[in-house]
JSON list of C-alpha atoms in Angstrom, two decimals:
[
{"chain": "A", "resi": 1, "resn": "MET", "atom": "CA", "xyz": [0.07, 0.01, 0.26]},
{"chain": "A", "resi": 2, "resn": "GLN", "atom": "CA", "xyz": [1.32, 3.12, -1.02]},
{"chain": "A", "resi": 3, "resn": "GLN", "atom": "CA", "xyz": [0.83, 6.10, 1.41]},
{"chain": "A", "resi": 4, "resn": "THR", "atom": "CA", "xyz": [2.86, 9.67, 1.40]},
{"chain": "A", "resi": 5, "resn": "PRO", "atom": "CA", "xyz": [4.09, 10.83, 4.78]},
{"chain": "A", "resi": 6, "resn": "ASP", "atom": "CA", "xyz": [1.15, 13.36, 4.83]},
{"chain": "A", "resi": 7, "resn": "ASP", "atom": "CA", "xyz": [-1.24, 10.81, 4.19]},
{"chain": "A", "resi": 8, "resn": "LEU", "atom": "CA", "xyz": [-0.08, 9.16, 7.46]},
{"chain": "A", "resi": 9, "resn": "GLN", "atom": "CA", "xyz": [0.10, 12.00, 9.28]},
{"chain": "A", "resi": 10, "resn": "ARG", "atom": "CA", "xyz": [-3.87, 12.17, 8.28]},
{"chain": "A", "resi": 11, "resn": "VAL", "atom": "CA", "xyz": [-4.34, 8.70, 8.96]},
{"chain": "A", "resi": 12, "resn": "ALA", "atom": "CA", "xyz": [-2.77, 9.54, 12.73]},
{"chain": "A", "resi": 13, "resn": "GLU", "atom": "CA", "xyz": [-4.76, 12.40, 12.85]},
{"chain": "A", "resi": 14, "resn": "ARG", "atom": "CA", "xyz": [-8.06, 11.27, 12.24]},
{"chain": "A", "resi": 15, "resn": "THR", "atom": "CA", "xyz": [-7.49, 8.06, 14.32]},
{"chain": "A", "resi": 16, "resn": "LEU", "atom": "CA", "xyz": [-6.56, 10.11, 17.29]},
{"chain": "A", "resi": 17, "resn": "ALA", "atom": "CA", "xyz": [-9.12, 12.39, 16.80]},
{"chain": "A", "resi": 18, "resn": "TYR", "atom": "CA", "xyz": [-11.81, 9.52, 17.28]},
{"chain": "A", "resi": 19, "resn": "TYR", "atom": "CA", "xyz": [-10.34, 8.76, 20.50]},
{"chain": "A", "resi": 20, "resn": "ASP", "atom": "CA", "xyz": [-9.98, 12.57, 21.98]},
{"chain": "A", "resi": 21, "resn": "GLN", "atom": "CA", "xyz": [-13.59, 12.58, 20.85]},
{"chain": "A", "resi": 22, "resn": "ASN", "atom": "CA", "xyz": [-14.60, 9.10, 22.73]},
{"chain": "A", "resi": 23, "resn": "ALA", "atom": "CA", "xyz": [-12.03, 9.18, 25.78]},
{"chain": "A", "resi": 24, "resn": "GLN", "atom": "CA", "xyz": [-14.35, 8.79, 28.67]},
{"chain": "A", "resi": 25, "resn": "ALA", "atom": "CA", "xyz": [-16.51, 6.28, 26.82]},
{"chain": "A", "resi": 26, "resn": "PHE", "atom": "CA", "xyz": [-13.80, 4.34, 25.86]},
{"chain": "A", "resi": 27, "resn": "TRP", "atom": "CA", "xyz": [-12.68, 4.45, 29.82]},
{"chain": "A", "resi": 28, "resn": "GLU", "atom": "CA", "xyz": [-16.22, 3.20, 30.73]},
{"chain": "A", "resi": 29, "resn": "GLY", "atom": "CA", "xyz": [-16.21, 0.45, 28.21]},
{"chain": "A", "resi": 30, "resn": "THR", "atom": "CA", "xyz": [-12.68, -1.22, 28.89]},
{"chain": "A", "resi": 31, "resn": "ARG", "atom": "CA", "xyz": [-11.55, -0.42, 32.23]},
{"chain": "A", "resi": 32, "resn": "ASP", "atom": "CA", "xyz": [-13.05, -3.85, 33.53]},
{"chain": "A", "resi": 33, "resn": "HIS", "atom": "CA", "xyz": [-11.79, -6.18, 30.36]},
{"chain": "A", "resi": 34, "resn": "ASP", "atom": "CA", "xyz": [-9.65, -8.73, 31.93]},
{"chain": "A", "resi": 35, "resn": "VAL", "atom": "CA", "xyz": [-6.05, -9.40, 30.20]},
{"chain": "A", "resi": 36, "resn": "SER", "atom": "CA", "xyz": [-3.92, -10.52, 32.85]},
{"chain": "A", "resi": 37, "resn": "GLN", "atom": "CA", "xyz": [-3.19, -13.31, 30.60]},
{"chain": "A", "resi": 38, "resn": "ASN", "atom": "CA", "xyz": [-1.40, -11.01, 28.67]},
{"chain": "A", "resi": 39, "resn": "ILE", "atom": "CA", "xyz": [0.29, -8.77, 32.10]},
{"chain": "A", "resi": 40, "resn": "ASP", "atom": "CA", "xyz": [1.29, -12.37, 32.51]},
{"chain": "A", "resi": 41, "resn": "ALA", "atom": "CA", "xyz": [2.86, -13.21, 29.13]},
{"chain": "A", "resi": 42, "resn": "LEU", "atom": "CA", "xyz": [4.93, -10.15, 29.37]},
{"chain": "A", "resi": 43, "resn": "LEU", "atom": "CA", "xyz": [6.53, -10.75, 32.92]},
{"chain": "A", "resi": 44, "resn": "LYS", "atom": "CA", "xyz": [7.07, -14.21, 33.06]},
{"chain": "A", "resi": 45, "resn": "HIS", "atom": "CA", "xyz": [9.75, -13.99, 30.03]},
{"chain": "A", "resi": 46, "resn": "ILE", "atom": "CA", "xyz": [11.47, -10.81, 31.84]},
{"chain": "A", "resi": 47, "resn": "ARG", "atom": "CA", "xyz": [14.67, -11.80, 32.68]},
{"chain": "A", "resi": 48, "resn": "ALA", "atom": "CA", "xyz": [15.58, -8.63, 34.95]},
{"chain": "A", "resi": 49, "resn": "VAL", "atom": "CA", "xyz": [15.48, -8.25, 38.56]},
{"chain": "A", "resi": 50, "resn": "SER", "atom": "CA", "xyz": [11.78, -6.68, 39.54]},
{"chain": "A", "resi": 51, "resn": "PRO", "atom": "CA", "xyz": [10.75, -3.94, 39.87]},
{"chain": "A", "resi": 52, "resn": "PHE", "atom": "CA", "xyz": [11.05, -4.13, 35.77]},
{"chain": "A", "resi": 53, "resn": "GLU", "atom": "CA", "xyz": [10.88, -0.77, 34.37]},
{"chain": "A", "resi": 54, "resn": "LEU", "atom": "CA", "xyz": [8.14, -0.72, 31.64]},
{"chain": "A", "resi": 55, "resn": "LEU", "atom": "CA", "xyz": [6.26, 1.32, 28.84]},
{"chain": "A", "resi": 56, "resn": "ASP", "atom": "CA", "xyz": [3.04, 0.79, 28.34]},
{"chain": "A", "resi": 57, "resn": "LEU", "atom": "CA", "xyz": [2.76, 1.56, 24.63]},
{"chain": "A", "resi": 58, "resn": "GLY", "atom": "CA", "xyz": [-0.74, 2.99, 23.46]},
{"chain": "A", "resi": 59, "resn": "CYS", "atom": "CA", "xyz": [-1.79, 3.31, 27.18]},
{"chain": "A", "resi": 60, "resn": "GLY", "atom": "CA", "xyz": [-5.18, 4.68, 26.71]},
{"chain": "A", "resi": 61, "resn": "PRO", "atom": "CA", "xyz": [-6.69, 5.48, 29.92]},
{"chain": "A", "resi": 62, "resn": "GLY", "atom": "CA", "xyz": [-4.74, 3.82, 31.89]},
{"chain": "A", "resi": 63, "resn": "ARG", "atom": "CA", "xyz": [-6.23, 0.60, 32.83]},
{"chain": "A", "resi": 64, "resn": "ASP", "atom": "CA", "xyz": [-2.87, -1.42, 32.61]},
{"chain": "A", "resi": 65, "resn": "LEU", "atom": "CA", "xyz": [-0.84, 1.12, 34.04]},
{"chain": "A", "resi": 66, "resn": "MET", "atom": "CA", "xyz": [-2.83, 0.40, 37.29]},
{"chain": "A", "resi": 67, "resn": "SER", "atom": "CA", "xyz": [-2.03, -3.01, 37.37]},
{"chain": "A", "resi": 68, "resn": "PHE", "atom": "CA", "xyz": [1.53, -2.76, 36.45]},
{"chain": "A", "resi": 69, "resn": "LYS", "atom": "CA", "xyz": [2.10, -0.34, 39.33]},
{"chain": "A", "resi": 70, "resn": "ALA", "atom": "CA", "xyz": [0.34, -2.45, 41.57]},
{"chain": "A", "resi": 71, "resn": "LEU", "atom": "CA", "xyz": [2.17, -5.49, 40.80]},
{"chain": "A", "resi": 72, "resn": "GLY", "atom": "CA", "xyz": [5.43, -2.82, 42.23]},
{"chain": "A", "resi": 73, "resn": "HIS", "atom": "CA", "xyz": [6.94, -2.02, 38.72]},
{"chain": "A", "resi": 74, "resn": "ARG", "atom": "CA", "xyz": [7.98, 1.49, 37.52]},
{"chain": "A", "resi": 75, "resn": "VAL", "atom": "CA", "xyz": [5.76, 1.59, 34.11]},
{"chain": "A", "resi": 76, "resn": "THR", "atom": "CA", "xyz": [5.65, 4.80, 31.95]},
{"chain": "A", "resi": 77, "resn": "GLY", "atom": "CA", "xyz": [2.77, 4.84, 29.67]},
{"chain": "A", "resi": 78, "resn": "LEU", "atom": "CA", "xyz": [3.02, 6.74, 25.75]},
{"chain": "A", "resi": 79, "resn": "GLU", "atom": "CA", "xyz": [-0.63, 7.76, 24.16]},
{"chain": "A", "resi": 80, "resn": "GLY", "atom": "CA", "xyz": [-1.09, 9.88, 21.28]},
{"chain": "A", "resi": 81, "resn": "SER", "atom": "CA", "xyz": [-4.53, 10.81, 22.33]},
{"chain": "A", "resi": 82, "resn": "ALA", "atom": "CA", "xyz": [-4.35, 14.19, 24.42]},
{"chain": "A", "resi": 83, "resn": "GLN", "atom": "CA", "xyz": [-7.88, 13.12, 26.11]},
{"chain": "A", "resi": 84, "resn": "LEU", "atom": "CA", "xyz": [-7.11, 9.46, 26.62]},
{"chain": "A", "resi": 85, "resn": "ALA", "atom": "CA", "xyz": [-2.96, 10.38, 27.98]},
{"chain": "A", "resi": 86, "resn": "ALA", "atom": "CA", "xyz": [-4.28, 12.81, 30.72]},
{"chain": "A", "resi": 87, "resn": "LEU", "atom": "CA", "xyz": [-7.26, 10.08, 32.07]},
{"chain": "A", "resi": 88, "resn": "ALA", "atom": "CA", "xyz": [-4.23, 7.93, 32.12]},
{"chain": "A", "resi": 89, "resn": "ARG", "atom": "CA", "xyz": [-2.20, 10.00, 34.19]},
{"chain": "A", "resi": 90, "resn": "ALA", "atom": "CA", "xyz": [-5.32, 11.00, 36.35]},
{"chain": "A", "resi": 91, "resn": "ASN", "atom": "CA", "xyz": [-6.22, 7.27, 36.65]},
{"chain": "A", "resi": 92, "resn": "SER", "atom": "CA", "xyz": [-2.60, 6.07, 37.33]},
{"chain": "A", "resi": 93, "resn": "GLY", "atom": "CA", "xyz": [-0.77, 8.32, 38.63]},
{"chain": "A", "resi": 94, "resn": "CYS", "atom": "CA", "xyz": [2.04, 7.12, 36.67]},
{"chain": "A", "resi": 95, "resn": "PRO", "atom": "CA", "xyz": [4.29, 9.63, 33.96]},
{"chain": "A", "resi": 96, "resn": "VAL", "atom": "CA", "xyz": [2.73, 9.36, 30.56]},
{"chain": "A", "resi": 97, "resn": "LEU", "atom": "CA", "xyz": [4.35, 10.43, 27.76]},
{"chain": "A", "resi": 98, "resn": "GLU", "atom": "CA", "xyz": [2.39, 11.91, 24.84]},
{"chain": "A", "resi": 99, "resn": "GLN", "atom": "CA", "xyz": [3.40, 11.02, 21.46]},
{"chain": "A", "resi": 100, "resn": "ASN", "atom": "CA", "xyz": [2.40, 10.30, 17.96]},
{"chain": "A", "resi": 101, "resn": "PHE", "atom": "CA", "xyz": [3.45, 6.71, 16.89]},
{"chain": "A", "resi": 102, "resn": "LEU", "atom": "CA", "xyz": [4.41, 7.87, 13.67]},
{"chain": "A", "resi": 103, "resn": "ASN", "atom": "CA", "xyz": [7.30, 10.10, 15.54]},
{"chain": "A", "resi": 104, "resn": "LEU", "atom": "CA", "xyz": [8.26, 8.53, 18.58]},
{"chain": "A", "resi": 105, "resn": "ASP", "atom": "CA", "xyz": [11.43, 9.74, 20.44]},
{"chain": "A", "resi": 106, "resn": "LEU", "atom": "CA", "xyz": [11.90, 7.08, 22.98]},
{"chain": "A", "resi": 107, "resn": "PRO", "atom": "CA", "xyz": [15.20, 6.54, 24.98]},
{"chain": "A", "resi": 108, "resn": "GLY", "atom": "CA", "xyz": [17.85, 4.37, 23.73]},
{"chain": "A", "resi": 109, "resn": "ALA", "atom": "CA", "xyz": [18.07, 0.73, 26.13]},
{"chain": "A", "resi": 110, "resn": "ARG", "atom": "CA", "xyz": [15.49, 2.29, 28.88]},
{"chain": "A", "resi": 111, "resn": "PHE", "atom": "CA", "xyz": [13.03, -0.96, 28.90]},
{"chain": "A", "resi": 112, "resn": "ASP", "atom": "CA", "xyz": [13.19, -4.15, 30.23]},
{"chain": "A", "resi": 113, "resn": "GLY", "atom": "CA", "xyz": [9.66, -4.73, 28.78]},
{"chain": "A", "resi": 114, "resn": "VAL", "atom": "CA", "xyz": [6.94, -3.01, 26.42]},
{"chain": "A", "resi": 115, "resn": "PHE", "atom": "CA", "xyz": [3.54, -3.63, 26.31]},
{"chain": "A", "resi": 116, "resn": "ALA", "atom": "CA", "xyz": [1.64, -3.04, 23.05]},
{"chain": "A", "resi": 117, "resn": "ASN", "atom": "CA", "xyz": [-2.05, -4.19, 23.82]},
{"chain": "A", "resi": 118, "resn": "ALA", "atom": "CA", "xyz": [-4.35, -3.58, 21.01]},
{"chain": "A", "resi": 119, "resn": "VAL", "atom": "CA", "xyz": [-2.89, -0.78, 19.67]},
{"chain": "A", "resi": 120, "resn": "LEU", "atom": "CA", "xyz": [-0.03, -1.97, 16.79]},
{"chain": "A", "resi": 121, "resn": "PHE", "atom": "CA", "xyz": [-3.14, -2.58, 14.57]},
{"chain": "A", "resi": 122, "resn": "HIS", "atom": "CA", "xyz": [-3.76, 1.02, 14.26]},
{"chain": "A", "resi": 123, "resn": "ILE", "atom": "CA", "xyz": [-0.20, 1.67, 12.48]},
{"chain": "A", "resi": 124, "resn": "PRO", "atom": "CA", "xyz": [-0.62, 1.53, 8.92]},
{"chain": "A", "resi": 125, "resn": "SER", "atom": "CA", "xyz": [2.08, -0.89, 7.46]},
{"chain": "A", "resi": 126, "resn": "PRO", "atom": "CA", "xyz": [4.11, 1.31, 5.49]},
{"chain": "A", "resi": 127, "resn": "ALA", "atom": "CA", "xyz": [5.21, 2.78, 8.87]},
{"chain": "A", "resi": 128, "resn": "LEU", "atom": "CA", "xyz": [5.13, -0.28, 11.09]},
{"chain": "A", "resi": 129, "resn": "GLN", "atom": "CA", "xyz": [8.53, -1.35, 10.70]},
{"chain": "A", "resi": 130, "resn": "ARG", "atom": "CA", "xyz": [9.79, 1.70, 11.52]},
{"chain": "A", "resi": 131, "resn": "VAL", "atom": "CA", "xyz": [7.52, 1.86, 14.94]},
{"chain": "A", "resi": 132, "resn": "LEU", "atom": "CA", "xyz": [8.70, -1.62, 15.87]},
{"chain": "A", "resi": 133, "resn": "ARG", "atom": "CA", "xyz": [12.61, -0.48, 14.94]},
{"chain": "A", "resi": 134, "resn": "ALA", "atom": "CA", "xyz": [12.04, 1.98, 17.92]},
{"chain": "A", "resi": 135, "resn": "LEU", "atom": "CA", "xyz": [10.35, -0.11, 20.24]},
{"chain": "A", "resi": 136, "resn": "HIS", "atom": "CA", "xyz": [13.82, -2.44, 19.44]},
{"chain": "A", "resi": 137, "resn": "THR", "atom": "CA", "xyz": [15.94, 0.44, 20.40]},
{"chain": "A", "resi": 138, "resn": "ALA", "atom": "CA", "xyz": [14.12, 1.23, 23.86]},
{"chain": "A", "resi": 139, "resn": "LEU", "atom": "CA", "xyz": [14.50, -2.04, 25.24]},
{"chain": "A", "resi": 140, "resn": "LYS", "atom": "CA", "xyz": [17.40, -3.38, 26.77]},
{"chain": "A", "resi": 141, "resn": "PRO", "atom": "CA", "xyz": [19.34, -5.72, 25.58]},
{"chain": "A", "resi": 142, "resn": "GLY", "atom": "CA", "xyz": [17.12, -9.12, 26.60]},
{"chain": "A", "resi": 143, "resn": "GLY", "atom": "CA", "xyz": [14.38, -7.18, 26.87]},
{"chain": "A", "resi": 144, "resn": "VAL", "atom": "CA", "xyz": [11.06, -8.08, 25.82]},
{"chain": "A", "resi": 145, "resn": "LEU", "atom": "CA", "xyz": [8.02, -6.88, 23.68]},
{"chain": "A", "resi": 146, "resn": "PHE", "atom": "CA", "xyz": [4.20, -8.01, 23.86]},
{"chain": "A", "resi": 147, "resn": "CYS", "atom": "CA", "xyz": [1.81, -7.22, 21.05]},
{"chain": "A", "resi": 148, "resn": "SER", "atom": "CA", "xyz": [-2.00, -8.28, 20.88]},
{"chain": "A", "resi": 149, "resn": "ASN", "atom": "CA", "xyz": [-3.73, -7.47, 17.72]},
{"chain": "A", "resi": 150, "resn": "PRO", "atom": "CA", "xyz": [-6.85, -8.73, 15.81]},
{"chain": "A", "resi": 151, "resn": "HIS", "atom": "CA", "xyz": [-6.01, -10.62, 13.28]},
{"chain": "A", "resi": 152, "resn": "GLY", "atom": "CA", "xyz": [-7.47, -11.06, 9.42]},
{"chain": "A", "resi": 153, "resn": "ASP", "atom": "CA", "xyz": [-6.06, -11.69, 6.21]},
{"chain": "A", "resi": 154, "resn": "GLY", "atom": "CA", "xyz": [-4.20, -8.54, 5.44]},
{"chain": "A", "resi": 155, "resn": "GLN", "atom": "CA", "xyz": [-7.10, -6.38, 5.15]},
{"chain": "A", "resi": 156, "resn": "GLU", "atom": "CA", "xyz": [-6.32, -2.68, 5.60]},
{"chain": "A", "resi": 157, "resn": "GLY", "atom": "CA", "xyz": [-7.89, 0.59, 5.81]},
{"chain": "A", "resi": 158, "resn": "TRP", "atom": "CA", "xyz": [-10.85, 2.63, 8.16]},
{"chain": "A", "resi": 159, "resn": "ASN", "atom": "CA", "xyz": [-13.05, 0.79, 10.25]},
{"chain": "A", "resi": 160, "resn": "GLY", "atom": "CA", "xyz": [-15.57, 4.05, 10.77]},
{"chain": "A", "resi": 161, "resn": "ASP", "atom": "CA", "xyz": [-13.03, 6.88, 12.75]},
{"chain": "A", "resi": 162, "resn": "ARG", "atom": "CA", "xyz": [-10.19, 4.53, 13.48]},
{"chain": "A", "resi": 163, "resn": "TYR", "atom": "CA", "xyz": [-7.46, 2.91, 10.51]},
{"chain": "A", "resi": 164, "resn": "ALA", "atom": "CA", "xyz": [-6.58, -0.49, 10.97]},
{"chain": "A", "resi": 165, "resn": "ALA", "atom": "CA", "xyz": [-4.55, -3.22, 9.60]},
{"chain": "A", "resi": 166, "resn": "PHE", "atom": "CA", "xyz": [-5.09, -6.89, 10.11]},
{"chain": "A", "resi": 167, "resn": "TYR", "atom": "CA", "xyz": [-2.25, -9.23, 9.66]},
{"chain": "A", "resi": 168, "resn": "ASP", "atom": "CA", "xyz": [-2.14, -13.21, 9.74]},
{"chain": "A", "resi": 169, "resn": "TRP", "atom": "CA", "xyz": [0.61, -14.70, 11.83]},
{"chain": "A", "resi": 170, "resn": "PRO", "atom": "CA", "xyz": [3.40, -15.63, 9.03]},
{"chain": "A", "resi": 171, "resn": "THR", "atom": "CA", "xyz": [2.77, -11.77, 7.77]},
{"chain": "A", "resi": 172, "resn": "TRP", "atom": "CA", "xyz": [3.06, -10.59, 11.76]},
{"chain": "A", "resi": 173, "resn": "ARG", "atom": "CA", "xyz": [5.92, -12.82, 12.36]},
{"chain": "A", "resi": 174, "resn": "ASN", "atom": "CA", "xyz": [7.81, -11.41, 9.54]},
{"chain": "A", "resi": 175, "resn": "TYR", "atom": "CA", "xyz": [7.70, -7.65, 10.57]},
{"chain": "A", "resi": 176, "resn": "LEU", "atom": "CA", "xyz": [8.75, -8.57, 14.21]},
{"chain": "A", "resi": 177, "resn": "THR", "atom": "CA", "xyz": [11.58, -10.76, 12.89]},
{"chain": "A", "resi": 178, "resn": "GLN", "atom": "CA", "xyz": [12.73, -8.50, 10.23]},
{"chain": "A", "resi": 179, "resn": "ALA", "atom": "CA", "xyz": [13.14, -5.36, 12.85]},
{"chain": "A", "resi": 180, "resn": "GLY", "atom": "CA", "xyz": [15.37, -7.93, 14.98]},
{"chain": "A", "resi": 181, "resn": "PHE", "atom": "CA", "xyz": [13.07, -9.32, 17.47]},
{"chain": "A", "resi": 182, "resn": "VAL", "atom": "CA", "xyz": [13.36, -13.11, 18.66]},
{"chain": "A", "resi": 183, "resn": "GLU", "atom": "CA", "xyz": [9.91, -14.83, 18.94]},
{"chain": "A", "resi": 184, "resn": "LEU", "atom": "CA", "xyz": [9.03, -16.73, 22.43]},
{"chain": "A", "resi": 185, "resn": "THR", "atom": "CA", "xyz": [5.53, -17.83, 22.11]},
{"chain": "A", "resi": 186, "resn": "HIS", "atom": "CA", "xyz": [1.97, -16.74, 20.35]},
{"chain": "A", "resi": 187, "resn": "TYR", "atom": "CA", "xyz": [-1.80, -17.57, 20.94]},
{"chain": "A", "resi": 188, "resn": "TYR", "atom": "CA", "xyz": [-4.84, -16.74, 20.22]},
{"chain": "A", "resi": 189, "resn": "ARG", "atom": "CA", "xyz": [-7.89, -15.32, 22.40]},
{"chain": "A", "resi": 190, "resn": "PRO", "atom": "CA", "xyz": [-10.04, -15.29, 24.52]},
{"chain": "A", "resi": 191, "resn": "ALA", "atom": "CA", "xyz": [-8.27, -18.89, 25.32]},
{"chain": "A", "resi": 192, "resn": "GLY", "atom": "CA", "xyz": [-10.25, -21.70, 25.17]},
{"chain": "A", "resi": 193, "resn": "LEU", "atom": "CA", "xyz": [-12.62, -21.24, 22.55]},
{"chain": "A", "resi": 194, "resn": "PRO", "atom": "CA", "xyz": [-12.88, -22.30, 18.79]},
{"chain": "A", "resi": 195, "resn": "ARG", "atom": "CA", "xyz": [-10.25, -20.09, 16.24]},
{"chain": "A", "resi": 196, "resn": "GLU", "atom": "CA", "xyz": [-13.17, -18.66, 14.91]},
{"chain": "A", "resi": 197, "resn": "GLN", "atom": "CA", "xyz": [-14.06, -16.87, 17.95]},
{"chain": "A", "resi": 198, "resn": "GLN", "atom": "CA", "xyz": [-10.71, -15.68, 19.38]},
{"chain": "A", "resi": 199, "resn": "PRO", "atom": "CA", "xyz": [-10.20, -12.36, 17.53]},
{"chain": "A", "resi": 200, "resn": "TRP", "atom": "CA", "xyz": [-7.13, -11.64, 19.45]},
{"chain": "A", "resi": 201, "resn": "LEU", "atom": "CA", "xyz": [-3.41, -12.97, 18.47]},
{"chain": "A", "resi": 202, "resn": "ALA", "atom": "CA", "xyz": [-1.29, -12.26, 21.30]},
{"chain": "A", "resi": 203, "resn": "SER", "atom": "CA", "xyz": [2.97, -12.87, 20.32]},
{"chain": "A", "resi": 204, "resn": "VAL", "atom": "CA", "xyz": [5.91, -12.46, 22.73]},
{"chain": "A", "resi": 205, "resn": "TRP", "atom": "CA", "xyz": [9.13, -11.25, 21.23]},
{"chain": "A", "resi": 206, "resn": "ARG", "atom": "CA", "xyz": [12.82, -10.81, 22.99]},
{"chain": "A", "resi": 207, "resn": "LYS", "atom": "CA", "xyz": [15.07, -8.03, 21.83]},
{"chain": "A", "resi": 208, "resn": "PRO", "atom": "CA", "xyz": [18.82, -9.98, 21.06]},
{"chain": "A", "resi": 209, "resn": "GLU", "atom": "CA", "xyz": [21.17, -9.65, 24.06]},
{"chain": "A", "resi": 210, "resn": "SER", "atom": "CA", "xyz": [24.18, -9.05, 21.89]},
{"chain": "A", "resi": 211, "resn": "PRO", "atom": "CA", "xyz": [23.57, -7.63, 17.66]}
]
C-alpha cells in the first residue's frame, strides 16, 4: 500500500481524533476488561531483577498502567490522544508520554519490557517497521515486547474513524523478525474457544542480548 508521509499523518490525526472525542466512553467500556493473561505473558519472560522498567505503549486511559503499578513495577505510559493521556495520568498516577506513534522519541535501552496491547494494528503497514525498530531500540538487550492485535488476512483501511490493519500470523512474524526480534511464543484469545471465536493474536518477542 503506497502512502505518503502526509497520508500517514492524516491517518494518525483522524484516528487520534476519534479517541479524543470518545475518551471517557472508551474508559468506561474497557476499564473492566481482563487482560491478565497478556500481562503475565510479558512479565514471565523478562529476565531482569524486579521491579521492572516498563513501557505501556498506547496506554489508553490507564487500566494496564494501574495493574503494572499495583504489581510493584516502574511503568511509563505512552499515548497519542491528549484526552486519553490525561485520563491515564489521573487514573494511574504514572508518567505518560504524549507522542504520535509516527514520531516516537524514546530513550535507547531504557525498558525491560514493552506492553503493546491492542494498539499496533492502528499503524499503517508502511510505517509499522519504523515503529517496531523504535521499540527495539528502546528495549534493553534481552528486553521483551508483548503485542496483541486483532488478526485477519491482510485487510487494511478505515473501520469507521479508526484505521486498522489485520495481519495473519506468518505476516506478523515476518514484520517482527525483520525488526530484529526473536519469537518467544504466540497464542490466540480469548482462551478456550474455537479459533473462529478468537479474534485476538498475542505474541511475545525478545530483543537479543547482543547484535
